[in-house]
mmCIF file of C-alpha atoms in Angstrom:
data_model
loop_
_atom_site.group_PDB
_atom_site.id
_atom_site.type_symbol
_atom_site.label_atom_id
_atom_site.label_comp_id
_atom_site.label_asym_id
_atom_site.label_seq_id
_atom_site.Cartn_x
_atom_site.Cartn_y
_atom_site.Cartn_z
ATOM 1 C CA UNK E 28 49.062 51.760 5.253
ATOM 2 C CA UNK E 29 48.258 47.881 4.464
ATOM 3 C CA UNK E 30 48.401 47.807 0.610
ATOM 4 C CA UNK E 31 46.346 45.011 -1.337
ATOM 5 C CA UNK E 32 48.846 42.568 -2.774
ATOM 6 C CA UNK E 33 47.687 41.041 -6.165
ATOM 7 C CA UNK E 34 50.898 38.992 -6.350
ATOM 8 C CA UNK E 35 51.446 38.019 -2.947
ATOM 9 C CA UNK E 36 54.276 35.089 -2.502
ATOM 10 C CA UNK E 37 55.503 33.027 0.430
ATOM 11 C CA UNK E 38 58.755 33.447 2.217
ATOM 12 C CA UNK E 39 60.146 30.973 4.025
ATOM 13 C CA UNK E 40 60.886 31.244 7.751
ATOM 14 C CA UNK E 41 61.104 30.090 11.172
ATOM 15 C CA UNK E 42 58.382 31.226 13.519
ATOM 16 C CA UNK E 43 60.607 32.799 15.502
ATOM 17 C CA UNK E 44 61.930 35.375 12.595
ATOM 18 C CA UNK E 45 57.823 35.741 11.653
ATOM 19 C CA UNK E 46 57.440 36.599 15.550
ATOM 20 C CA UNK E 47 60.715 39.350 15.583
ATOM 21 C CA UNK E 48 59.615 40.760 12.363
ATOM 22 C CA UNK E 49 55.755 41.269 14.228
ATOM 23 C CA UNK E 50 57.454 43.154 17.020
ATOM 24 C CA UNK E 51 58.747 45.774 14.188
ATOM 25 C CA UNK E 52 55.008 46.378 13.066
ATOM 26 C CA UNK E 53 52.246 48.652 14.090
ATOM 27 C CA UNK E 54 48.460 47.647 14.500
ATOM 28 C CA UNK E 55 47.017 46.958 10.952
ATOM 29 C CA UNK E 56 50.283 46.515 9.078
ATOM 30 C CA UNK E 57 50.846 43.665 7.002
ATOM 31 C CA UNK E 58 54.604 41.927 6.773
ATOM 32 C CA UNK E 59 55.044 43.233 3.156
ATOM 33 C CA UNK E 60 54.424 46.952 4.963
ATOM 34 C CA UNK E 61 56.573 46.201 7.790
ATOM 35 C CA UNK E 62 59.552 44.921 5.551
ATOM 36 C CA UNK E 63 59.023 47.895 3.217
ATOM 37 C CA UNK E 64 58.911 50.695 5.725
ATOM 38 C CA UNK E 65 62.544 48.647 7.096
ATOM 39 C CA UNK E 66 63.817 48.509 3.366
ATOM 40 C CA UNK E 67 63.043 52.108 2.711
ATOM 41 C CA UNK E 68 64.713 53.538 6.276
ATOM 42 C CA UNK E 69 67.809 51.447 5.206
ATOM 43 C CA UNK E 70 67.616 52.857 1.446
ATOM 44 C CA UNK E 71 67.592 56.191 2.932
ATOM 45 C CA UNK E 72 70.696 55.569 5.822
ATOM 46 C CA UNK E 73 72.775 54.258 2.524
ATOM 47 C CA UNK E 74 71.793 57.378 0.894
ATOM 48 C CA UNK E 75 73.089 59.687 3.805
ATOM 49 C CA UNK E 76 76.098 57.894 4.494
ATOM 50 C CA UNK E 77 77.108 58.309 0.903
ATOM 51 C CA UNK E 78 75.937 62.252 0.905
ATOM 52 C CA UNK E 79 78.427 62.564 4.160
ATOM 53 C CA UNK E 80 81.381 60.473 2.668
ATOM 54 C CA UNK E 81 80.992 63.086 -0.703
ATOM 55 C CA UNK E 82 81.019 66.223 1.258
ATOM 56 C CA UNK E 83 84.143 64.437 3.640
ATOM 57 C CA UNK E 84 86.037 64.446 0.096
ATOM 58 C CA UNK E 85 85.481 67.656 -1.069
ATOM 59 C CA UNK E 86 86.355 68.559 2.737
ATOM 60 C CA UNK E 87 83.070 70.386 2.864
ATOM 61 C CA UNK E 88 81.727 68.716 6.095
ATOM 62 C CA UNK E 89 81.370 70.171 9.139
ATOM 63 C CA UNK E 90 80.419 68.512 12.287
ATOM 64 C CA UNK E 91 77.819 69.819 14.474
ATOM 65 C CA UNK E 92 81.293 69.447 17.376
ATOM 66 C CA UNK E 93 82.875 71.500 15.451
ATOM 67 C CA UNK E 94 80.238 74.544 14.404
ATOM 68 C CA UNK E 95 79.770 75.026 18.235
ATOM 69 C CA UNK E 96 83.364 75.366 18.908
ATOM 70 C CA UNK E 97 84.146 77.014 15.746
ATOM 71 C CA UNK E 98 81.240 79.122 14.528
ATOM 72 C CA UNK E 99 81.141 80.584 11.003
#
């Protein structure tokens, strides 16, 4: 996954925020994969949440609760 960074910059940090952010990656990732793989799960939980809330206001979501209660 480790992509070769041409323009590669420094980010300041404490060791202890460049040792948490370690824990999040996998064997051979750099930090720029780690923190992209993080950006783009958060990118996509913004995108659902606003998909639910648009479907809550045209009253056209159903919970999971209540098709097994209610069934079509």
């Amino acid at each position: 996954m480790s992509t070769h960074i041409n323009h590669a910059t420094t980010i300041p940090t404490t060791k202890a925020i460049r040792d948490r952010l370690k824990n999040y990656g996998h064997k051979g990732e750099t930090y720029s994969d780690i923190l992209t793989r993080m950006m783009d799960l958060i990118d996509r939980e913004k995108f659902m949440d606003r998909m639910y809330k648009r479907l809550e206001e045209k009253d056209q979501f159903v919970s999971i609760d209540e098709m097994s209660t209610n069934p079509p």
